[in-house]
GROMACS .gro file of C-alpha atoms in nm:
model
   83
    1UNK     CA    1   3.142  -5.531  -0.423
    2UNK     CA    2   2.945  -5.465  -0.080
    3UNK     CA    3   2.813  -5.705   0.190
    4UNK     CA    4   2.626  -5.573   0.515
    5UNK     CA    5   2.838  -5.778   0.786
    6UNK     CA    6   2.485  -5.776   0.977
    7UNK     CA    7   2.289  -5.932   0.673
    8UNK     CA    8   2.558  -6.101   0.447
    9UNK     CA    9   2.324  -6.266   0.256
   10UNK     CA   10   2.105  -5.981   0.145
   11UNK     CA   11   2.109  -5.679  -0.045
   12UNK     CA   12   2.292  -5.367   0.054
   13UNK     CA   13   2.330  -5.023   0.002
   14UNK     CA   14   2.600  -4.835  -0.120
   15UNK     CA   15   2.615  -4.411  -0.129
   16UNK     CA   16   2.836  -4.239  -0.348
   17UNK     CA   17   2.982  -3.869  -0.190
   18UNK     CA   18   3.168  -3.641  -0.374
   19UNK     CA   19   3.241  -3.363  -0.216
   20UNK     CA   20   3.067  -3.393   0.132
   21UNK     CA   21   2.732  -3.412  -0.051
   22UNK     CA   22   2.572  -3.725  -0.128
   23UNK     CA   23   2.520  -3.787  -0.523
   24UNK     CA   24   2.375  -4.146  -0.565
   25UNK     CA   25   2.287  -4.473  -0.369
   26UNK     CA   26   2.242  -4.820  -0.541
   27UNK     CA   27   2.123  -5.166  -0.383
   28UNK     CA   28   2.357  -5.426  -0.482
   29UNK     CA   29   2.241  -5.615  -0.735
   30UNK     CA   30   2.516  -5.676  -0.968
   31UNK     CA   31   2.625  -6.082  -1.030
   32UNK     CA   32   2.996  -6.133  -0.876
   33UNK     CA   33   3.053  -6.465  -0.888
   34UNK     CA   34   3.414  -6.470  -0.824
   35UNK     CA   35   3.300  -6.301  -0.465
   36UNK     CA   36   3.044  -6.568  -0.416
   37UNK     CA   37   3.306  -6.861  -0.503
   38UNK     CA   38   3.560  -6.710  -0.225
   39UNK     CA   39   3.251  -6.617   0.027
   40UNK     CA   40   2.940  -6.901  -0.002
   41UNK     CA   41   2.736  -6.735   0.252
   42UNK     CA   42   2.739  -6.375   0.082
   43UNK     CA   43   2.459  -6.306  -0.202
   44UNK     CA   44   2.609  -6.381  -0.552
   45UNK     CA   45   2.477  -6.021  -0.661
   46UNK     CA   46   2.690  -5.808  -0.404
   47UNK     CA   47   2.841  -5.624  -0.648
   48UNK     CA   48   2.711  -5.246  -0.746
   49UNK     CA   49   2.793  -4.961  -0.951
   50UNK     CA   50   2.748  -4.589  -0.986
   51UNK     CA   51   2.727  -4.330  -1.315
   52UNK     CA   52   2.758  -4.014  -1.199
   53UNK     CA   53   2.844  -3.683  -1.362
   54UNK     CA   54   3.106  -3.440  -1.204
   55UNK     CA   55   3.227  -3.095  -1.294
   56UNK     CA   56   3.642  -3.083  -1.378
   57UNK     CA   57   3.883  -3.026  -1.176
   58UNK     CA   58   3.941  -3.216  -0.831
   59UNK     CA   59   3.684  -3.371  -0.609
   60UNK     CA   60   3.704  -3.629  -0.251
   61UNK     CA   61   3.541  -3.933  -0.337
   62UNK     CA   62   3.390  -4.213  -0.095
   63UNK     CA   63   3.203  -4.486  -0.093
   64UNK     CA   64   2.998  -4.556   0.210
   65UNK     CA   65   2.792  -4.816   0.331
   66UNK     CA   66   2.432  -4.789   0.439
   67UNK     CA   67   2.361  -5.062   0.707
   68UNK     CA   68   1.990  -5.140   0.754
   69UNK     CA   69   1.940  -4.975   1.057
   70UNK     CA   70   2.026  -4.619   0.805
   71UNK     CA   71   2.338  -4.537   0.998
   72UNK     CA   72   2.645  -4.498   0.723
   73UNK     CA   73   2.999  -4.673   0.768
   74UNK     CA   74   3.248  -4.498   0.533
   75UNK     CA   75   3.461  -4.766   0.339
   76UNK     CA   76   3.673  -4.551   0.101
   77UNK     CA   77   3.773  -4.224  -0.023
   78UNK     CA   78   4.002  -4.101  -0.330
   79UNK     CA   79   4.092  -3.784  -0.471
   80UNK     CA   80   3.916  -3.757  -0.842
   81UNK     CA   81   4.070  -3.541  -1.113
   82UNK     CA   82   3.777  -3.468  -1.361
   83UNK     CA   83   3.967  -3.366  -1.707
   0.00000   0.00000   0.00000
């Protein structure tokens, strides 16, 4: 799940990077309403999620946010092993 700390109660944008090369971006729109029970003033549909393809072997991850002003925050990164 995603919230913009500067709009909780609207949509946000997540951007997927594997890589160092951006792959995807989705709006939240996804129900959560565990989230919504533990945070009232966040929009129900914060969560989001990504299908993406990837070639085997390893890959960096991350997850950023895009804030509405279009300036990214990075929230996480992993190490992928594609089989």
């Amino acid at each position: 799940w995603l919230v913009d700390p500067f709009v909780p109660s609207g949509h946000a944008t997540a951007r997927l990077v594997v890589d160092h090369v951006e792959v995807a971006r989705a709006s939240t729109s996804v129900g959560r309403p565990d989230v919504a029970a533990a945070y009232p003033d966040v929009d129900p549909h914060c969560g989001f999620d990504f299908q993406v393809t990837a070639s085997p072997g390893n890959h960096l991850v991350c997850v950023d946010l895009i804030y509405g002003s279009g300036r990214p925050g990075r929230l996480a990164c992993a190490d992928v092993v594609v089989p």
